XYZ file of C-alpha atoms in Angstrom:
582
model
C 34.603 1.534 16.589
C 37.389 1.338 14.015
C 40.718 1.061 15.828
C 42.435 3.295 13.264
C 39.864 6.059 13.731
C 39.552 5.686 17.498
C 41.541 8.306 19.373
C 43.426 7.564 22.575
C 42.185 9.191 25.753
C 45.812 9.480 26.849
C 46.613 11.447 23.694
C 43.548 13.616 24.252
C 44.706 14.428 27.793
C 48.232 15.154 26.569
C 46.951 17.464 23.849
C 44.631 19.169 26.331
C 47.452 19.687 28.820
C 49.725 21.053 26.121
C 47.015 23.310 24.728
C 45.972 24.615 28.144
C 49.572 25.103 29.238
C 51.350 26.329 26.115
C 48.599 28.601 24.838
C 48.231 30.645 28.059
C 52.004 30.825 28.478
C 52.400 31.936 24.884
C 49.633 34.521 25.165
C 50.872 35.813 28.521
C 54.442 35.996 27.231
C 53.306 37.756 24.080
C 51.087 40.098 26.096
C 53.902 40.889 28.531
C 56.379 41.474 25.724
C 54.090 43.816 23.805
C 52.910 45.471 27.017
C 56.485 46.192 28.009
C 57.225 47.375 24.475
C 54.246 49.725 24.342
C 54.815 50.937 27.890
C 58.445 51.655 27.025
C 57.401 53.323 23.779
C 54.800 55.385 25.558
C 57.322 56.338 28.257
C 59.925 57.342 25.644
C 57.386 59.400 23.693
C 55.892 61.007 26.793
C 59.226 61.804 28.451
C 60.751 63.166 25.258
C 57.765 65.352 24.482
C 57.664 66.601 28.054
C 61.397 67.327 27.957
C 60.956 69.221 24.682
C 58.120 71.270 26.144
C 60.039 71.895 29.383
C 63.158 72.916 27.495
C 61.143 75.299 25.306
C 59.517 76.674 28.444
C 62.907 77.294 30.054
C 64.069 79.108 26.937
C 60.882 81.176 26.871
C 61.360 82.115 30.530
C 65.050 82.867 30.065
C 64.500 85.149 27.098
C 61.368 86.691 28.625
C 63.217 87.565 31.835
C 66.168 88.722 29.731
C 63.919 91.116 27.830
C 62.476 92.280 31.152
C 66.019 92.984 32.452
C 66.941 94.915 29.338
C 63.672 96.879 29.522
C 64.395 97.699 33.153
C 67.980 98.768 32.402
C 67.094 100.839 29.364
C 63.885 102.210 30.809
C 65.703 105.138 32.346
C 68.058 107.577 30.660
C 71.689 106.818 31.330
C 74.579 109.191 30.702
C 77.320 106.745 29.858
C 80.128 109.221 30.758
C 78.453 109.783 34.129
C 77.990 106.006 34.644
C 81.726 105.614 34.763
C 81.783 107.868 37.810
C 78.470 106.913 39.472
C 79.187 103.933 41.737
C 75.639 103.804 43.133
C 74.131 103.503 39.702
C 76.668 100.813 38.756
C 75.841 98.923 41.958
C 72.139 99.028 41.137
C 72.735 97.686 37.631
C 75.037 94.933 38.889
C 72.454 93.941 41.485
C 69.779 93.616 38.762
C 72.174 91.652 36.568
C 73.120 89.161 39.294
C 69.495 88.615 40.325
C 68.698 87.800 36.712
C 71.600 85.364 36.396
C 70.517 83.588 39.591
C 66.861 83.202 38.559
C 67.262 82.641 34.839
C 67.406 78.987 33.670
C 69.938 79.860 30.967
C 72.934 81.870 32.087
C 73.571 84.880 29.832
C 76.419 87.383 29.798
C 75.381 91.010 30.362
C 77.127 93.911 28.591
C 76.546 97.634 28.767
C 78.495 99.556 26.120
C 78.541 103.206 25.078
C 77.934 104.528 21.600
C 81.593 103.973 20.759
C 81.210 100.253 21.671
C 83.315 100.639 24.776
C 82.310 98.349 27.630
C 80.934 100.270 30.584
C 79.740 97.214 32.532
C 80.157 93.446 31.940
C 79.430 90.164 33.690
C 82.350 88.640 31.832
C 85.854 89.974 31.658
C 86.271 88.450 28.199
C 83.696 90.521 26.436
C 82.665 90.152 22.862
C 82.819 93.509 21.237
C 80.769 94.467 18.222
C 82.848 97.045 16.273
C 81.691 100.311 14.769
C 83.221 101.654 11.599
C 82.562 105.312 11.376
C 78.887 105.875 11.742
C 78.058 102.298 10.693
C 77.077 99.690 13.291
C 77.563 95.965 12.661
C 75.751 92.902 13.879
C 73.134 93.377 16.533
C 73.942 97.088 16.803
C 72.745 97.551 13.275
C 69.499 95.688 14.097
C 68.938 98.023 17.062
C 69.845 101.115 15.082
C 67.349 100.133 12.405
C 64.596 99.314 14.937
C 65.342 101.337 18.067
C 61.950 100.682 19.675
C 62.321 96.885 19.666
C 64.384 94.363 21.579
C 66.575 92.978 18.861
C 67.362 89.252 18.559
C 70.551 88.420 16.772
C 72.553 85.281 16.096
C 76.299 85.739 16.252
C 78.272 82.943 14.606
C 81.553 82.223 16.323
C 84.334 81.046 13.963
C 87.619 79.738 15.257
C 90.345 78.454 12.953
C 88.000 78.742 9.998
C 85.572 76.381 11.713
C 82.187 77.334 13.118
C 82.628 77.007 16.872
C 79.095 77.997 17.819
C 76.255 80.452 17.490
C 75.550 82.993 20.206
C 72.031 84.340 20.613
C 72.035 88.027 21.527
C 69.281 90.275 22.925
C 69.939 93.987 22.668
C 68.141 97.292 23.458
C 69.454 100.824 23.026
C 70.268 103.096 25.967
C 69.003 106.656 25.475
C 70.024 109.984 26.898
C 68.169 113.124 25.904
C 66.529 111.333 22.984
C 69.770 110.032 21.537
C 71.318 106.533 21.610
C 74.073 106.775 24.201
C 74.846 103.067 24.343
C 73.551 99.529 24.231
C 72.477 96.903 26.803
C 73.128 93.328 25.631
C 72.435 89.797 26.873
C 74.547 87.178 25.132
C 73.350 83.552 25.351
C 76.270 81.428 24.308
C 75.892 77.966 22.826
C 77.604 76.496 25.893
C 75.055 78.200 28.130
C 72.143 76.726 26.172
C 73.839 73.334 26.154
C 74.022 73.490 29.952
C 70.313 74.226 29.959
C 69.647 71.182 27.749
C 71.826 68.958 29.955
C 69.581 69.666 32.922
C 66.963 67.475 31.234
C 67.068 63.697 30.798
C 67.338 63.808 27.016
C 69.656 65.153 24.394
C 68.618 68.272 22.563
C 69.149 70.505 19.568
C 68.066 74.162 19.372
C 67.835 75.802 15.961
C 66.770 79.227 14.819
C 64.311 80.088 12.117
C 67.084 79.947 9.541
C 67.995 76.363 10.327
C 71.231 77.180 12.100
C 72.069 75.153 15.172
C 72.106 77.472 18.152
C 72.908 74.755 20.691
C 73.283 70.979 20.522
C 74.354 68.231 22.857
C 74.764 65.826 19.903
C 77.306 67.181 17.401
C 76.251 64.729 14.654
C 73.091 66.754 14.026
C 75.120 69.788 12.894
C 76.610 69.877 9.410
C 79.817 71.616 8.377
C 77.957 74.871 7.746
C 76.465 74.967 11.227
C 73.016 74.026 9.994
C 70.851 71.226 11.320
C 70.916 68.013 9.287
C 67.909 67.209 7.173
C 67.436 63.800 8.837
C 66.160 65.578 11.938
C 63.910 68.200 10.395
C 62.709 66.004 7.546
C 61.898 62.920 9.592
C 58.980 61.875 11.660
C 58.994 61.138 15.350
C 61.125 57.996 14.927
C 64.079 58.038 12.553
C 67.494 56.529 11.964
C 70.692 58.469 11.350
C 74.242 57.141 11.040
C 73.082 53.715 12.178
C 71.483 55.001 15.371
C 67.761 55.088 16.138
C 66.181 58.170 17.719
C 62.856 59.548 18.807
C 62.493 63.315 18.389
C 59.913 65.742 19.748
C 59.949 69.425 18.825
C 58.512 72.503 20.496
C 58.649 76.174 19.431
C 60.286 78.745 21.718
C 60.264 82.537 21.986
C 57.425 82.909 19.568
C 58.687 80.389 17.016
C 62.054 82.095 16.530
C 63.707 79.039 18.036
C 62.764 75.392 17.696
C 63.726 72.938 20.412
C 64.262 69.259 19.512
C 64.375 66.802 22.400
C 65.993 63.507 21.359
C 66.014 60.064 22.904
C 68.443 57.513 21.551
C 66.592 54.184 21.402
C 69.126 51.999 19.600
C 70.384 50.383 22.785
C 66.892 49.865 24.129
C 65.732 48.347 20.844
C 68.691 46.006 20.837
C 67.903 45.025 24.391
C 64.277 44.511 23.367
C 65.413 42.307 20.488
C 67.690 40.327 22.777
C 64.892 40.098 25.325
C 62.455 38.921 22.671
C 64.967 36.361 21.407
C 65.518 35.184 24.958
C 61.764 34.883 25.481
C 61.441 32.868 22.260
C 64.245 30.572 23.405
C 62.699 30.210 26.842
C 59.310 29.575 25.266
C 60.824 26.892 23.005
C 62.400 25.035 25.916
C 59.225 25.569 27.899
C 57.252 23.852 25.122
C 59.651 20.904 25.235
C 59.320 20.711 29.002
C 55.535 20.997 28.895
C 55.341 18.339 26.171
C 57.452 15.905 28.198
C 55.558 16.717 31.392
C 52.188 16.396 29.651
C 53.182 13.011 28.270
C 54.301 11.813 31.711
C 51.202 13.167 33.443
C 48.914 11.684 30.766
C 50.540 8.283 31.159
C 50.221 8.437 34.936
C 46.612 9.578 34.879
C 45.484 7.182 32.148
C 47.272 4.082 33.431
C 44.149 3.153 35.361
C 42.000 3.837 32.292
C 44.268 1.507 30.313
C 43.679 -1.215 32.912
C 39.937 -0.665 32.662
C 40.080 -0.740 28.857
C 42.055 -4.010 28.911
C 39.571 -5.500 31.346
C 36.594 -4.558 29.171
C 38.338 -5.872 26.035
C 39.008 -9.167 27.812
C 35.388 -9.291 28.922
C 34.273 -8.517 25.357
C 36.350 -11.434 24.062
C 34.709 -13.756 26.607
C 37.419 -13.816 29.284
C 35.505 -13.054 32.445
C 38.344 -14.293 34.673
C 40.615 -11.295 33.994
C 41.653 -9.799 37.326
C 41.382 -6.001 37.587
C 43.363 -4.727 40.579
C 43.238 -0.918 40.848
C 44.704 0.776 43.907
C 44.583 4.465 43.034
C 42.666 5.709 46.102
C 40.242 7.614 43.892
C 37.057 7.068 41.898
C 38.793 4.595 39.581
C 39.394 2.234 42.490
C 35.640 2.216 43.116
C 35.048 1.519 39.411
C 37.555 -1.353 39.543
C 35.874 -2.833 42.600
C 32.469 -2.509 40.939
C 33.846 -4.167 37.780
C 35.168 -7.141 39.759
C 31.828 -7.480 41.537
C 29.979 -7.200 38.200
C 32.165 -9.879 36.588
C 31.631 -12.161 39.583
C 27.875 -11.689 39.367
C 27.951 -12.256 35.589
C 29.936 -15.478 35.941
C 27.513 -16.763 38.544
C 24.567 -15.700 36.382
C 26.074 -17.309 33.269
C 26.734 -20.518 35.192
C 23.162 -20.483 36.476
C 21.817 -19.806 32.970
C 23.953 -22.606 31.531
C 22.611 -25.001 34.108
C 19.046 -23.873 33.463
C 19.582 -24.139 29.701
C 21.081 -27.600 30.107
C 18.132 -28.680 32.198
C 15.740 -27.205 29.631
C 17.541 -28.997 26.784
C 17.497 -32.302 28.635
C 13.859 -31.799 29.440
C 13.075 -31.132 25.774
C 15.203 -34.082 24.677
C 13.338 -36.372 27.043
C 10.070 -34.951 25.816
C 11.089 -35.604 22.200
C 12.164 -39.123 23.063
C 8.853 -39.772 24.755
C 7.051 -38.818 21.540
C 8.444 -41.890 19.845
C 6.822 -44.271 22.229
C 3.077 -43.936 21.433
C 3.712 -43.613 17.726
C 6.013 -46.608 17.539
C 3.899 -48.659 19.934
C 0.774 -48.065 17.892
C 2.432 -49.251 14.664
C 4.029 -52.249 16.344
C 0.819 -53.392 18.045
C -0.944 -53.197 14.706
C 1.731 -55.475 13.294
C 1.439 -57.931 16.223
C -2.353 -57.957 15.848
C -1.948 -58.729 12.185
C 0.666 -61.466 12.925
C -1.482 -62.986 15.638
C -4.110 -63.698 13.004
C -1.630 -64.982 10.463
C 1.029 -66.781 12.559
C 0.203 -67.154 16.288
C 3.488 -68.955 16.957
C 5.528 -66.028 15.753
C 3.544 -63.650 17.924
C 5.403 -64.685 21.096
C 8.751 -63.924 19.491
C 7.494 -60.536 18.297
C 6.250 -59.679 21.786
C 9.759 -60.450 23.182
C 11.286 -58.149 20.571
C 8.722 -55.479 21.375
C 9.329 -55.779 25.128
C 13.091 -55.276 24.692
C 12.524 -52.362 22.373
C 10.058 -50.739 24.820
C 12.455 -51.119 27.760
C 15.178 -49.441 25.679
C 12.993 -46.581 24.499
C 11.404 -45.722 27.849
C 14.667 -45.858 29.867
C 15.113 -42.108 30.616
C 18.494 -42.670 32.291
C 20.088 -43.400 28.919
C 20.963 -40.320 26.870
C 23.424 -41.721 24.354
C 24.724 -45.142 23.408
C 27.295 -46.617 21.091
C 26.071 -46.849 17.529
C 26.366 -50.658 17.590
C 24.008 -50.766 20.593
C 21.443 -48.555 18.887
C 21.747 -50.778 15.800
C 21.134 -53.820 18.036
C 17.835 -52.457 19.349
C 16.891 -51.138 15.899
C 17.228 -54.723 14.616
C 14.403 -55.725 16.992
C 12.206 -53.177 15.251
C 13.332 -54.339 11.798
C 12.638 -57.978 12.697
C 9.120 -57.019 13.674
C 8.697 -55.209 10.341
C 10.212 -58.170 8.523
C 7.604 -60.423 10.094
C 4.952 -58.024 8.923
C 6.042 -57.510 5.300
C 7.872 -60.767 4.706
C 9.882 -60.952 1.488
C 8.699 -57.491 0.409
C 10.962 -55.893 3.000
C 14.738 -56.234 3.342
C 17.463 -54.324 5.212
C 21.258 -54.167 5.032
C 23.779 -52.730 7.575
C 27.307 -51.602 6.658
C 28.833 -50.188 9.847
C 32.508 -49.238 9.979
C 34.112 -50.641 13.196
C 35.368 -47.193 14.206
C 31.884 -45.777 13.623
C 30.273 -48.597 15.616
C 32.195 -47.468 18.738
C 30.997 -43.862 18.502
C 28.325 -42.659 20.880
C 25.078 -41.402 19.365
C 21.670 -40.329 20.725
C 19.587 -43.389 21.455
C 16.884 -44.217 18.918
C 18.618 -42.132 16.269
C 17.994 -44.785 13.550
C 14.564 -46.205 14.378
C 12.435 -43.094 13.593
C 14.186 -42.623 10.245
C 13.799 -46.270 9.247
C 10.175 -46.120 10.371
C 9.704 -43.084 8.110
C 11.250 -45.002 5.194
C 8.858 -47.929 5.689
C 5.837 -45.684 6.111
C 6.396 -43.649 2.927
C 8.501 -46.037 0.870
C 5.733 -48.620 0.411
C 3.230 -46.065 -0.854
C 3.648 -46.865 -4.581
C 5.971 -49.896 -4.581
C 5.471 -53.561 -3.697
C 8.887 -54.022 -2.072
C 11.374 -52.006 -0.091
C 15.033 -52.342 0.845
C 16.615 -50.169 3.531
C 20.406 -49.766 3.676
C 22.141 -48.325 6.755
C 25.824 -47.276 6.468
C 28.091 -45.504 8.988
C 31.650 -44.162 8.514
C 33.974 -41.677 10.242
C 35.282 -38.888 7.985
C 37.034 -35.626 8.922
C 36.381 -36.228 12.607
C 32.658 -36.596 11.935
C 30.335 -39.577 12.132
C 28.327 -39.885 8.917
C 25.282 -42.213 8.948
C 23.203 -42.711 5.833
C 19.809 -44.412 5.645
C 18.812 -45.188 2.054
C 15.674 -46.797 0.688
C 14.566 -47.677 -2.830
C 10.967 -46.736 -2.211
C 8.605 -44.229 -3.821
C 10.838 -41.167 -3.184
C 9.631 -37.658 -2.479
C 8.225 -35.167 -5.009
C 10.496 -32.127 -5.504
C 8.085 -29.596 -3.995
C 7.530 -31.761 -0.953
C 11.310 -32.330 -0.635
C 11.925 -28.575 -0.475
C 9.272 -28.236 2.231
C 10.928 -30.974 4.282
C 14.334 -29.362 3.913
C 12.865 -26.037 5.007
C 11.283 -27.669 8.062
C 14.628 -29.235 8.964
C 16.478 -25.930 8.573
C 13.905 -24.144 10.701
C 13.583 -27.138 13.046
C 9.810 -27.201 12.778
C 7.673 -30.190 13.523
C 5.115 -31.009 10.807
C 2.502 -33.727 10.615
C 3.666 -36.738 8.650
C 7.361 -36.170 9.395
C 7.477 -36.109 13.185
C 10.301 -38.674 13.303
C 12.648 -36.728 11.034
C 12.067 -33.406 12.765
C 12.377 -34.849 16.278
C 15.706 -36.578 15.493
C 17.003 -33.418 13.828
C 16.026 -31.173 16.750
C 17.380 -33.622 19.307
C 20.759 -33.661 17.535
C 20.768 -29.863 17.349
C 19.965 -29.535 21.046
C 22.693 -31.992 22.006
C 25.508 -31.006 19.605
C 24.735 -27.653 18.059
C 23.763 -26.213 14.687
C 26.678 -27.805 12.771
C 25.047 -31.241 13.033
C 21.704 -32.751 12.026
C 19.840 -34.344 9.109
C 20.022 -33.815 5.367
C 17.455 -35.360 3.004
C 17.992 -36.156 -0.650
C 15.393 -37.944 -2.757
C 14.411 -38.729 -6.331
C 10.776 -39.378 -7.018
C 10.120 -43.076 -7.791
C 13.799 -43.865 -7.135
C 14.204 -43.697 -3.365
C 15.294 -41.459 -0.547
C 18.566 -40.950 1.338
C 18.722 -39.436 4.825
C 22.207 -38.362 5.916
C 22.895 -37.965 9.640
C 25.950 -35.907 10.639
C 27.182 -36.270 14.228
C 30.364 -35.444 16.098
C 32.746 -38.249 16.932
C 32.116 -38.916 20.656
C 34.144 -41.535 22.467
C 32.099 -41.342 25.665
C 28.391 -41.393 26.498
C 26.832 -37.932 26.320
C 23.698 -36.193 27.405
C 23.247 -32.723 26.081
C 26.741 -32.718 24.513
C 29.920 -34.690 24.155
C 31.219 -33.559 27.548
C 28.357 -35.063 29.586
C 28.282 -38.618 30.849
C 25.303 -40.867 31.128
C 24.705 -44.478 31.859
C 24.089 -46.869 29.013
C 22.445 -50.250 28.931
C 23.717 -53.390 27.275
C 21.908 -54.872 24.299
């Protein structure tokens, strides 16, 4: 896998920890914040609406009981002049008035006046008197005079020092005697009384009449200079802002829609606290992210340290270093993996060593087998030559048999794997002398061996099969043949060339031979070349072997490339083997 594209398991763990820690915290924080916000909003809305409804209910009950009191007082005929002298009747009226004031949510002042607007009874020593000018009534008296069968509702604006000090709400019914109005019974609900009623609830409130005048208010800012309610309240929705303050308002009608009750909750402070709380949560969340990031990095490093050791061990094993020691002491599954890895590496090293030994034995066995293939082939050719020489020159036959005996001892000695080049040349000369006896002046050979090259160790019989191949094919279309053997050391390699001036090789046949050498195949007619090439490959590797170059009718050159070995080898330059003296 590409290292640039490969992701780190440690980074994956860190990202997973951050994602699974930050995301839930963020969602829970967000959920808590919005839950608290909506719960608070719902509580504000619910409480304010309930307070508005309760306040309207109290007003309805107060005015309903007030009307009932006035109906009870005016339900009987009362002679106002007699009332002044009738203590029992006054006591009864006072008892009704005090029971009403005790049970009514909004305290009202009770007045009983005669037709001349003189106070006959009062719950307040400081009575508000509605004057009469001649036969003309003013204020609520006029409303009653115009509609004598109804309980009149009237709003009396109180002005002090040319400033509206408040609006009193007045209920009034006429008192009759013998079919004539003999007086009036009044209940006066002052603005202070209604404000006391509003203050009993947990919210601020404003009460207005159907004309938009403020009857009672616990927040003066909602009343303008004319005593009317400000448009911000009546023209806004549930939530609105006025004079830089935020409010929630809920309205309810009272006494049949003649009054409207506004319950108000100031939410500016709570919103500011919510903003500060949200800012604090954001700050806490920011530092929490930093803490989680640092903790995730530390935890990822701790938890992936063992994985890093395993990764290093596998990389070392992949590069061929099987001796890397993996020591994991984590008391978990990774320790078992580490132990199994060490056991696996030990088994692999033993298996590799066993395979190397088996391969070495197989190579040596094949090398010995290849070497043994020279013997029958060479022996057959040499005996043919001796048979021919025995008929031509019996005296020279003895010398040829001595050369043959030495050459046979050298070739069949399986304890010799490699020899110095000069030694192999020495035994090859025995073969060349035999061939010289056979061909006479038609055959010649020349050796040019560099002293440094002569000391290098080479596989035994590396020259004889090639020279034999030159003699076999070089004489095919020529009457004479000269073989030249040269050896030099270049670039830490031993280069041996065997050149003949024989018939050469046709181009198509040359390509076949080169292909056989590359593929290390053994073909009839070129057993010597292929065996030497394969033996070199088995002993030294694919970088060494034979190369053939030839021109038809001009000769052939075989180039042998070997490593420079300063010690006897068998199956490679590192092995030692015994060698025999020439």
